[in-house]
Every structure is written in structure tokens, then in C-alpha cells.
Coordinates of C-alpha atoms in Angstrom, one line a residue:
X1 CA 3.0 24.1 -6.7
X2 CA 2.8 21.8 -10.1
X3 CA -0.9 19.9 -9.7
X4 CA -2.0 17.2 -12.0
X5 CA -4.5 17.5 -14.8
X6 CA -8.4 17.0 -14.0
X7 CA -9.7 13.9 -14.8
X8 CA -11.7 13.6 -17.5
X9 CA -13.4 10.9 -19.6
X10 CA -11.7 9.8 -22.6
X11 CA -13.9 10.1 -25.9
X12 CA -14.4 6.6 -26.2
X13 CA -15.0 6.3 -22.4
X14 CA -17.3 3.1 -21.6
X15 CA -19.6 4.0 -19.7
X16 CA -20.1 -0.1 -18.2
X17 CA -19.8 -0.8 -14.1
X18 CA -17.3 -3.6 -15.4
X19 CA -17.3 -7.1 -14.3
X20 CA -19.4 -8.1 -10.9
X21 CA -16.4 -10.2 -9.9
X22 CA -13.5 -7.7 -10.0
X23 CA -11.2 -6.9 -7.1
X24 CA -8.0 -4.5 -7.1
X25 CA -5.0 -5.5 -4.7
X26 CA -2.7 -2.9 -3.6
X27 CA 0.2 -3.5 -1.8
X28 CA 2.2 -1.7 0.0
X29 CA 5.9 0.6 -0.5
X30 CA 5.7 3.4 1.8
X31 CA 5.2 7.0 -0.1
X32 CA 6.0 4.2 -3.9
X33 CA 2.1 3.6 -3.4
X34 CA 1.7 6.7 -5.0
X35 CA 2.3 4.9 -8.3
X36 CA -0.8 3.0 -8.0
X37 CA -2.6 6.4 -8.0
X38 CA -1.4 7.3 -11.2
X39 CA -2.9 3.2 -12.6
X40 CA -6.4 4.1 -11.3
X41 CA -5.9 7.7 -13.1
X42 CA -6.0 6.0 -16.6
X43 CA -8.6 3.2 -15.5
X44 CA -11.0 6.1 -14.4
X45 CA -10.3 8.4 -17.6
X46 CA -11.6 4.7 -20.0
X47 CA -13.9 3.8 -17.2
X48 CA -15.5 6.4 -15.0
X49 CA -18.3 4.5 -13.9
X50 CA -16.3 1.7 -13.3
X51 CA -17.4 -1.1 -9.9
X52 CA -15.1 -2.2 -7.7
X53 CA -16.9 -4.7 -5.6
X54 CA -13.8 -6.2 -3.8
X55 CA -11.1 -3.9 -2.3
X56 CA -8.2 -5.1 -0.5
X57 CA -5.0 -3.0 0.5
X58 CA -1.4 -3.6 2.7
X59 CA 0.6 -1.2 4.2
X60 CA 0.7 2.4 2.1
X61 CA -2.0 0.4 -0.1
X62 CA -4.7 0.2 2.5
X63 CA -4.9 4.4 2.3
X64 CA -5.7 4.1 -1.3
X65 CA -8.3 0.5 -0.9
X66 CA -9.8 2.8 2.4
X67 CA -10.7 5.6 -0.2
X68 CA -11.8 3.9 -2.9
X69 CA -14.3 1.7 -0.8
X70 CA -15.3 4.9 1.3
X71 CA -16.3 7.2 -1.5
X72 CA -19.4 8.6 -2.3
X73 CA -19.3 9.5 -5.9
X74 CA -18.1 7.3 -9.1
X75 CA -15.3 5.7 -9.6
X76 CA -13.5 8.9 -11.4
X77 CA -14.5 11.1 -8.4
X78 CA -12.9 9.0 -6.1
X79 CA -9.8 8.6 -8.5
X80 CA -9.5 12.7 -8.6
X81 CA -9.6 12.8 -4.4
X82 CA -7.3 9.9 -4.1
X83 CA -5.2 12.1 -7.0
X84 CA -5.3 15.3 -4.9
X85 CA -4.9 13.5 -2.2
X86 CA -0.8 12.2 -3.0
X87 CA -0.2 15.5 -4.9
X88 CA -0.1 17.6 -2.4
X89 CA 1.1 14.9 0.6
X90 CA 4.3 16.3 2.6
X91 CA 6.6 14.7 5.0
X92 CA 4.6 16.9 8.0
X93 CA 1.4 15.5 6.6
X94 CA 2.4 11.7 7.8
X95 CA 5.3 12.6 10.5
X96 CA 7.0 15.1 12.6
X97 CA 9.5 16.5 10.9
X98 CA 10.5 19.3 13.3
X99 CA 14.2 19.2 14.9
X100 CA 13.1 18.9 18.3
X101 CA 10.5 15.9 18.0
X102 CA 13.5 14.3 15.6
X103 CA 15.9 14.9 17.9
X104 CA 13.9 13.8 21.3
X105 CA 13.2 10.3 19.2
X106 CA 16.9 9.7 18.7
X107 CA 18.2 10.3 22.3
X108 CA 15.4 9.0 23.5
X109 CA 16.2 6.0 21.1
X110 CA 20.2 5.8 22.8
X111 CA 19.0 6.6 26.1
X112 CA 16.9 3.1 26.0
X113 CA 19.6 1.6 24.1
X114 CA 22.1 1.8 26.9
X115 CA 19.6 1.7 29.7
X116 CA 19.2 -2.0 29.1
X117 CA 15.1 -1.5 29.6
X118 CA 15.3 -0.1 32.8
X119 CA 12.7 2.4 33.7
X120 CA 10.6 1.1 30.9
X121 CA 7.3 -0.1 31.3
X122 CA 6.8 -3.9 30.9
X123 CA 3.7 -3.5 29.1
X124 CA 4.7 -0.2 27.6
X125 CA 1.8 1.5 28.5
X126 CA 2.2 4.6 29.8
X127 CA 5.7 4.8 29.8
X128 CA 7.1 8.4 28.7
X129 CA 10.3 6.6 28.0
X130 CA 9.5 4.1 26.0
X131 CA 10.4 4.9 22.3
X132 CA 7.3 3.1 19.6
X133 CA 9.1 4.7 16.5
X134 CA 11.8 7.1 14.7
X135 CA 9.1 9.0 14.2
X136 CA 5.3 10.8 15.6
X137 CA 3.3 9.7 13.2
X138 CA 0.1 11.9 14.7
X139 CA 0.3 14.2 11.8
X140 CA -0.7 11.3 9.4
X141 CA -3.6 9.7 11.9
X142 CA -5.1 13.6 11.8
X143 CA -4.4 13.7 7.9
X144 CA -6.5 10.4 7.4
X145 CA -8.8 11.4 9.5
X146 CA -10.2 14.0 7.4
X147 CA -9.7 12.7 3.6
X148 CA -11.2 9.4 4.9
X149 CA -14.6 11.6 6.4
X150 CA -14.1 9.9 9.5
X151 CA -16.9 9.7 12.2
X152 CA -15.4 9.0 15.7
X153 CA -13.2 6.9 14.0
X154 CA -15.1 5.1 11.4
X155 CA -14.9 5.6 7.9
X156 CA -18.7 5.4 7.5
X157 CA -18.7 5.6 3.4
X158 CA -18.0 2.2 3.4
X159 CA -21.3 1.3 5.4
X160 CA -23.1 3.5 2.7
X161 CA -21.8 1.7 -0.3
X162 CA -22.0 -1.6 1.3
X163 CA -26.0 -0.7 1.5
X164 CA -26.0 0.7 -1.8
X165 CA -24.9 -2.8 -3.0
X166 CA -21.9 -0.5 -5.1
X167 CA -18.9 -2.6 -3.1
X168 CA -18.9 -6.3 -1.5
X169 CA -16.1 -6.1 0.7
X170 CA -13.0 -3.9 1.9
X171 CA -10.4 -5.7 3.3
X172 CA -7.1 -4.3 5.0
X173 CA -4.2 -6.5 6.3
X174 CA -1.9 -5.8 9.1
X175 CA 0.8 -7.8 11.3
X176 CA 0.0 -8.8 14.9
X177 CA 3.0 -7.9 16.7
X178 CA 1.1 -9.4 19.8
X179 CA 1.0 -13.2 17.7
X180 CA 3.3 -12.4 15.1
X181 CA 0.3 -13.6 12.4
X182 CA -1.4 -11.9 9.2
X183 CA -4.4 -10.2 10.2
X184 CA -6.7 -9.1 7.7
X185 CA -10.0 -7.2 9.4
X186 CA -12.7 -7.6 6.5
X187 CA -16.0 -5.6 6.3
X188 CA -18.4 -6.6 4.0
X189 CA -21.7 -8.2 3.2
X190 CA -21.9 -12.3 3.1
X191 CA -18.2 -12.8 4.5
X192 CA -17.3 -16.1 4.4
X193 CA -14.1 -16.2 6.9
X194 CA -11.2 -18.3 5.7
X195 CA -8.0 -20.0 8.1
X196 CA -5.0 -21.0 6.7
X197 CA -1.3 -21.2 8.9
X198 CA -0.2 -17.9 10.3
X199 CA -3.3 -15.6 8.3
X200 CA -6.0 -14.6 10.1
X201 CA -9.5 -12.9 8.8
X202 CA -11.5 -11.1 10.9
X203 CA -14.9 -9.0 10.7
X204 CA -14.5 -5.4 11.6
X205 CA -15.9 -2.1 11.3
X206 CA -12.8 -0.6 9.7
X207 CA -11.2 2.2 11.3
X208 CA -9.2 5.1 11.0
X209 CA -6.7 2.9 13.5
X210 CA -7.2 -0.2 11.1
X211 CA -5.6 1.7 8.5
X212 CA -3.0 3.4 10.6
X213 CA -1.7 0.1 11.8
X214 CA -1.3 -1.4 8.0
X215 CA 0.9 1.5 6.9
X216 CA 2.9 1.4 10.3
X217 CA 6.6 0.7 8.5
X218 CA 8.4 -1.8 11.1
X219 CA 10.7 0.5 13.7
X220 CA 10.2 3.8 11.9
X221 CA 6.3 4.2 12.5
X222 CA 5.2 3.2 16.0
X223 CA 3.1 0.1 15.7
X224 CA -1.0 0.8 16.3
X225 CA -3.1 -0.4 19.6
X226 CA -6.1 -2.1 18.1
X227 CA -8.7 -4.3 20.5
X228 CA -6.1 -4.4 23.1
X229 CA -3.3 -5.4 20.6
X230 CA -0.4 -4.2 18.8
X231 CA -0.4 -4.5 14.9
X232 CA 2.6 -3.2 12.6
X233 CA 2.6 -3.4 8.6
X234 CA 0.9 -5.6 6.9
X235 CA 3.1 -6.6 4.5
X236 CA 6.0 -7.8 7.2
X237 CA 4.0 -11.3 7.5
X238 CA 1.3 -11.2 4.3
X239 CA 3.1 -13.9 2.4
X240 CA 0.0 -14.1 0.0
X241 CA -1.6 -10.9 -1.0
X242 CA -3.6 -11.9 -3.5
X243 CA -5.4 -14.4 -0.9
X244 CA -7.9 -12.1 0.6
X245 CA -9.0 -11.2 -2.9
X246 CA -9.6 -14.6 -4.2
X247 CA -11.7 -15.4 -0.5
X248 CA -13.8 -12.7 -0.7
X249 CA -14.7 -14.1 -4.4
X250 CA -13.0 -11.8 -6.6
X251 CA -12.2 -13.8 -10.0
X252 CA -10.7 -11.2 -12.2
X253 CA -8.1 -9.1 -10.3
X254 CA -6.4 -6.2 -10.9
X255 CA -2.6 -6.1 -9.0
X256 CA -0.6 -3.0 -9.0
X257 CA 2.9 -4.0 -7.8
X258 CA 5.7 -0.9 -6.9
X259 CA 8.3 -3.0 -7.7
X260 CA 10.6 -2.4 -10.7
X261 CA 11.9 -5.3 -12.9
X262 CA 15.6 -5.2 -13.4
X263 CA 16.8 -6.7 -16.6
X264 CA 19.7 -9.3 -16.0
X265 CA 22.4 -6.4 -16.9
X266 CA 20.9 -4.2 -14.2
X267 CA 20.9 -6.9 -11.4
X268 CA 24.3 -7.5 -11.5
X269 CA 25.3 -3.6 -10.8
X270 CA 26.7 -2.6 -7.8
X271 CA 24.5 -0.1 -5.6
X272 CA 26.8 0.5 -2.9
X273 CA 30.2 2.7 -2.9
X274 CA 31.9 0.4 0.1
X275 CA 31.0 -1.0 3.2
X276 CA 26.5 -1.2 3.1
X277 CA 24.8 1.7 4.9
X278 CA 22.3 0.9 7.4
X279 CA 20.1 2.7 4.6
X280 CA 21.3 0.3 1.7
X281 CA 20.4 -2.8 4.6
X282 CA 17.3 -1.8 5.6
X283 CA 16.0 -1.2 2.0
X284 CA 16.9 -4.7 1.0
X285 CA 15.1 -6.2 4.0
X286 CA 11.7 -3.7 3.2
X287 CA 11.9 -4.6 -0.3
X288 CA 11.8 -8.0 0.9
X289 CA 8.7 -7.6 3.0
X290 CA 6.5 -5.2 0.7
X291 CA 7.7 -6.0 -3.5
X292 CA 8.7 -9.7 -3.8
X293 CA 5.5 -11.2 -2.4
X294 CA 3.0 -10.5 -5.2
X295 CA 5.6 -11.9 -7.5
X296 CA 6.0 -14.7 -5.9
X297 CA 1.7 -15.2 -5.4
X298 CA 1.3 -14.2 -8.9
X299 CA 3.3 -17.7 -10.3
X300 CA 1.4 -19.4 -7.7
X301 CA -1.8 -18.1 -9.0
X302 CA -0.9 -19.0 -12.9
X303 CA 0.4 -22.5 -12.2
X304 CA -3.0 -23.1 -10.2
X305 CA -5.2 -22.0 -12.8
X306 CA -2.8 -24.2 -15.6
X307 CA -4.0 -26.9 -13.2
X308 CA -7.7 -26.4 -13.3
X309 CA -7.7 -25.9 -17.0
X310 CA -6.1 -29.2 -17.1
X311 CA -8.7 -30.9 -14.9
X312 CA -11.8 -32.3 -16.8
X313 CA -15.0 -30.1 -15.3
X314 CA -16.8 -32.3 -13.5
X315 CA -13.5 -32.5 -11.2
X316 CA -12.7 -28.8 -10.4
X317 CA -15.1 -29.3 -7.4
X318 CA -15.3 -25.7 -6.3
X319 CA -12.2 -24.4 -7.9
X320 CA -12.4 -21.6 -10.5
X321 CA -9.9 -19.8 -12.6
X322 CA -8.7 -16.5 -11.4
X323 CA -7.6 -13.9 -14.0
X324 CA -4.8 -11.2 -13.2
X325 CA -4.0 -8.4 -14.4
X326 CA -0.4 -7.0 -13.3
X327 CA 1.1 -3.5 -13.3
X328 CA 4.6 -2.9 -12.3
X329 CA 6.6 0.5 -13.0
X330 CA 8.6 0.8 -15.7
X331 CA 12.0 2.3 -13.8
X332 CA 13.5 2.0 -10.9
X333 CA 11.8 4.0 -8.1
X334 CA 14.4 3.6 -5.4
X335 CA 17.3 5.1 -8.0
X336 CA 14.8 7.8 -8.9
X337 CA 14.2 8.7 -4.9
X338 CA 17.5 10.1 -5.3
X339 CA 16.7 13.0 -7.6
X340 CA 14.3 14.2 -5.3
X341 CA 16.4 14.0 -1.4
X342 CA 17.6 17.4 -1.6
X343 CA 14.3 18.8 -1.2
X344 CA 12.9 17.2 2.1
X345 CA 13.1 19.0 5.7
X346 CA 16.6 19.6 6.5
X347 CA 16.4 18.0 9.9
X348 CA 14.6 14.8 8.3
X349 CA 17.3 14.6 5.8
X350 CA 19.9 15.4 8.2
X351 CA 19.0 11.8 9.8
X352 CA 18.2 9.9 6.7
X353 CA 21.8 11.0 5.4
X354 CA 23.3 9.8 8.4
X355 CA 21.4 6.3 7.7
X356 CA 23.6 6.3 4.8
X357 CA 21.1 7.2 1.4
X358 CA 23.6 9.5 -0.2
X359 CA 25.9 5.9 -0.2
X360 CA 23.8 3.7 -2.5
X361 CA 23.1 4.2 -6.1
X362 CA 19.5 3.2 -4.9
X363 CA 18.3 4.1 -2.2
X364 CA 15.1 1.8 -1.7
X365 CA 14.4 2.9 1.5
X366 CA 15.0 6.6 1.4
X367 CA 12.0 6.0 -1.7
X368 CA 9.7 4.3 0.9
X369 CA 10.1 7.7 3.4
X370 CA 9.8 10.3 1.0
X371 CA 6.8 11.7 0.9
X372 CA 7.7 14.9 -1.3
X373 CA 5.3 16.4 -3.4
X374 CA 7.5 16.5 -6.3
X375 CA 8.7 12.6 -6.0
X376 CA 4.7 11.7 -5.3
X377 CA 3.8 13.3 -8.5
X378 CA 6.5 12.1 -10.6
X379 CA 5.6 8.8 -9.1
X380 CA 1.6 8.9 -10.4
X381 CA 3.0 10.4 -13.8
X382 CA 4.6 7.1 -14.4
X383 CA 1.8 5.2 -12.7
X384 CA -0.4 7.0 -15.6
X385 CA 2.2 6.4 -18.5
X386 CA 3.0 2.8 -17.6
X387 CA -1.6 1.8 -17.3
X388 CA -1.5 3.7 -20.9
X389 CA 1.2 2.0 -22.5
X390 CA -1.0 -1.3 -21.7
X391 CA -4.1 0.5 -22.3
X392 CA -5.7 -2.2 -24.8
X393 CA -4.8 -4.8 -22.6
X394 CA -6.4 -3.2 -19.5
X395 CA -9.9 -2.2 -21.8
X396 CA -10.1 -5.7 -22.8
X397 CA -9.4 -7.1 -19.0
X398 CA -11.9 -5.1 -17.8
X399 CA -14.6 -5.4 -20.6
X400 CA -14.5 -9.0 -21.3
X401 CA -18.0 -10.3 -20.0

């Protein structure tokens, strides 16, 4: 198996913790947040010493803002776990991908179907019959459980680097099927908690469960039980990722999107061969939910600070500027998923197929499922080549005072 190159320091490495206000955002995609692996791979290499003191992560994101606030050693330590980490990830390592447990799902998935509910458990607990995904996602609660160091549960390196005074806060969002609100559980030292319509913070110890229930992809990954409630991804109702950033006091933030740009020409190509697959539907709706909302936050964020520059000092009141930092890949991840379909477990692909992925030029959603070695490491290859292309950018971003 093909493994990526150690890091190591560049010769003209700083050796500088960076700025006491930064923050790194990363959203979520499924097995695309592999990309942001491959952006930390060329901070760490300029800055192996770098600080982080405000995490936050969504969805796929919150495995990669869970390791980075949990680790012990520097920056470029953590950056080489997190990298080992991807490039070796399987499909078994985050879901069942045996025939039989595939198979069971789906009939047990047309079996509810046509019961109309009966013989299901109102409160779905307990209830053999009762289908919580398309897929067991046991293998990646076991995985996590032992890159994260997990203590009954608890990823107790973030405790340790709270103490240490080397992070301020970690903070992972997730979607309360139970309320149908934002919920972002924030541990840290001086929280301030925030409100606004539909987002709620809350203090926690974070979890191995917290982070299971932020990558839970609606309908394919059963949704998490946390404190008696049900949680799902956290990008389904996070309409402002950047927010828990910003709250936690972050004022220079780093943003690592896994949505591609399409040039006009490109947006006006067809994907689809005929009638849409449920694959080609489903990809447009996840797309929806996990890559257009930093877009969207990031204007929102520019126009606000246009308006504070604007305002004379003495009127900003307790507004600040907030500068961002956005990385976005340079081709199209769910057309490059394609290359790579042939190679997953032949039962797994038997079902994706069915969904339709072999119908649409870009299959967004097959690119969210595939967690194959190969695709995760051409994936954090880019990440790497995109962050060095805009290298001079990201060195003076990080080293202004």
C-alpha cells in the first residue's frame, strides 16, 4: 500500500506558535474531509510549532478538530497521526461492509417500508426491527475510539491541553433530531455561551458519541443517542459555520471548504445520462447541506467587516474585524470519485450502483461514501498541492502579528 511522505519542517520553517486569536473551521463532506488533511500537511511542514487555540469541526470535520485539540505532541505530530490516520482509512473501518449485514439493512429497510410501522417500537428503543441506518456504523465508533485515546469515552487530551493553556476551546456541532436545532457542545476554558434562532451551544465533556453523532450522514449512518437524545450531522441545520469560531473569540480564521468551484462553462454541463438517479438526487441535496454554507457565511463575514471598517472607532462598540482565510480544492471531487468506484467492496458497490453512481458524470454522493484508501490519498495530495500553491498567502496569514 502507497503511504504518504513523513512530515518534515521545511528549511525556512518558523518556528512561531502563530497568532493567540486563530481558529480553524472544518466542515464537513463525508470521506472529502480528507482534503483538509492534506491543508494542515503544508501548514505543519511551514509551521510545526504552530497554536491552535480555537478548534471547531461539522460532520467528517469534527474527526479531524477532535484530533487536533486531543493531541499531545506539536502541531506537526498531530498533523502526521491525523495523515496516517485517512491514509490507511477503509470502508470496514467506518461501516459494515459485509453482504450479510448489507443485505439484512435493506430487507430490513422494505420490510418497514411496507409494514406501515407496525411492530416498531414507538420510541425505538429496543426494537430489533427498527432500521437507524443503510449502514452499522460500529466499525467507525471502535476505529475512533482508539486514534482518539479514548478513556471510557472521553477524549481526555483535550482536558490536558486545555490545562496546558496550548488550546481555548474545541467545539463540535451536530443536529438535534429530537428539536430539529444546531447543537454545538463546546469544551473549553472561559466559555461565554451564545443563543441565536435555531443554534444552540452547550458545555460538554466531548465524547467519542459527540463526535460520532456530527459525522452521522442523514439516513445512511444511524443518528447517535446523546443525553437521552437523538443527534444526526451537523451540517443538516448549521446554517453558520463560521459562528462558533467567531463566539469562542477567534479573530483570524482558517476555513477549509471541500467544495469545488465550477467555472460558468462547467455549471452549465449536464451530469446526468436521463432520468436523475437517486444517487445523482441525493448528492445534490448533501451538497446542499455540507459545501454551500461556508460560502454563503464567508460573504456574510466580508460584508460585516466592510461595515465596521466603515464605522468611525468609537462606534464599533464591541465589534471586531474577523480575518479569513479560505481553501477550496482545485477540481472537482465528486467527478474524481468516479476513478476510484471500482475498487470498493463488491457488496457495497453492488448497492451504491444500484443507487445509480455509475449514471452521473459526478457522482457527489458516491464521493461522500468512499472511504478508499487510494481516493483518501489522492484527496490529501491535492489538499497539500492546493495549501502550496497559496503558500505565501497562508505564511503571511498566519505570521502577521
Amino acid at each position: 500500500m502507497q503511504t504518504l511522505p513523513l512530515l518534515e519542517p521545511t528549511p525556512d520553517a518558523s518556528r512561531a506558535p502563530g497568532p493567540p486569536d486563530l481558529g480553524i473551521v472544518m466542515t464537513g463532506g463525508g470521506a472529502r474531509a480528507a482534503y483538509q488533511v492534506g491543508f494542515l500537511r503544508c501548514v505543519a511542514r511551514r509551521f510545526p510549532e504552530l497554536s491552535v487555540p480555537y478548534v471547531t469541526g461539522v460532520s467528517a470535520g469534527a474527526i479531524n478538530a477532535a484530533l487536533l485539540a486531543s493531541h499531545h505532541g506539536t502541531f506537526l505530530q498531530a498533523v502526521q497521526e491525523l495523515s496516517e490516520l485517512w491514509a490507511r482509512l477503509t470502508a470496514g473501518e467506518v461501516f459494515r461492509t459485509d453482504t450479510r449485514s448489507l443485505a439484512v439493512n435493506a430487507i430490513n429497510w422494505i420490510r418497514q417500508l411496507a409494514s406501515g410501522g407496525v411492530g416498531v417500537s414507538a420510541r425505538g428503543l429496543g426494537s430489533p426491527k427498527l432500521v437507524r441506518g443503510l449502514v452499522d456504523t460500529q466499525p467507525l465508533r471502535t476505529f475512533l475510539t482508539e486514534v482518539l485515546h479514548c478513556v471510557d469515552g472521553e477524549l481526555t487530551g483535550i482536558r490536558y491541553n486545555l490545562d496546558a493553556g496550548r488550546l481555548q476551546a474545541l467545539a463540535i456541532s451536530a443536529t438535534s433530531y429530537s428539536t430539529g436545532r444546531s447543537v454545538t457542545w463546546i469544551q473549553g476554558n472561559h466559555v461565554q455561551l451564545w443563543q441565536r434562532p435555531q443554534r444552540l451551544p452547550r458545555l460538554a465533556t466531548i465524547k467519542v458519541d459527540h463526535v460520532m453523532a456530527s459525522a452521522a450522514l442523514p439516513l445512511f449512518f444511524p443518528a447517535v443517542q446523546v443525553d437521552n437524545a437523538w443527534y444526526g450531522d451537523g451540517g443538516i441545520r448549521l446554517v453558520a459555520p463560521l459562528s462558533p469560531a467567531v463566539h469562542l473569540g477567534a479573530r483570524r480564521i482558517i476555513a477549509v471548504s471541500t467544495r469545488y468551484a465550477a467555472s460558468p462553462a462547467e455549471e452549465e454541463e449536464e451530469a446526468i445520462f436521463g432520468y436523475p438517479p437517486p444517487a445523482q438526487v441525493m448528492g445534490i441535496l448533501l451538497n446542499s447541506i455540507f459545501l454551500d454554507l461556508l460560502d454563503h457565511d464567508a460573504v456574510r463575514l466580508r460584508r460585516l467587516n466592510d461595515l465596521i471598517e466603515e464605522l468611525p472607532p468609537e462606534k464599533r462598540q464591541d465589534l471586531k474585524e474577523v480575518k479569513l482565510l479560505t481553501l477550496r480544492p482545485s477540481a472537482d471531487l465528486g467527478k474524481m470519485a468516479g476513478r476510484f468506484e471500482a475498487q470498493l467492496p463488491r457488496a457495497f458497490r453492488f448497492m451504491t450502483r444500484g443507487l445509480g453512481t455509475k449514471e452521473t458524470r459526478s457522482p457527489d454522493f458516491l464521493s461522500l461514501i468512499l472511504f478508499q484508501p487510494d481516493y483518501l490519498r489522492a484527496l490529501i495530495e491535492m489538499g497539500e498541492r492546493d495549501a502550496e500553491a497559496r503558500v505565501g498567502e497562508i505564511d503571511a496569514f498566519l505570521g502577521e502579528p
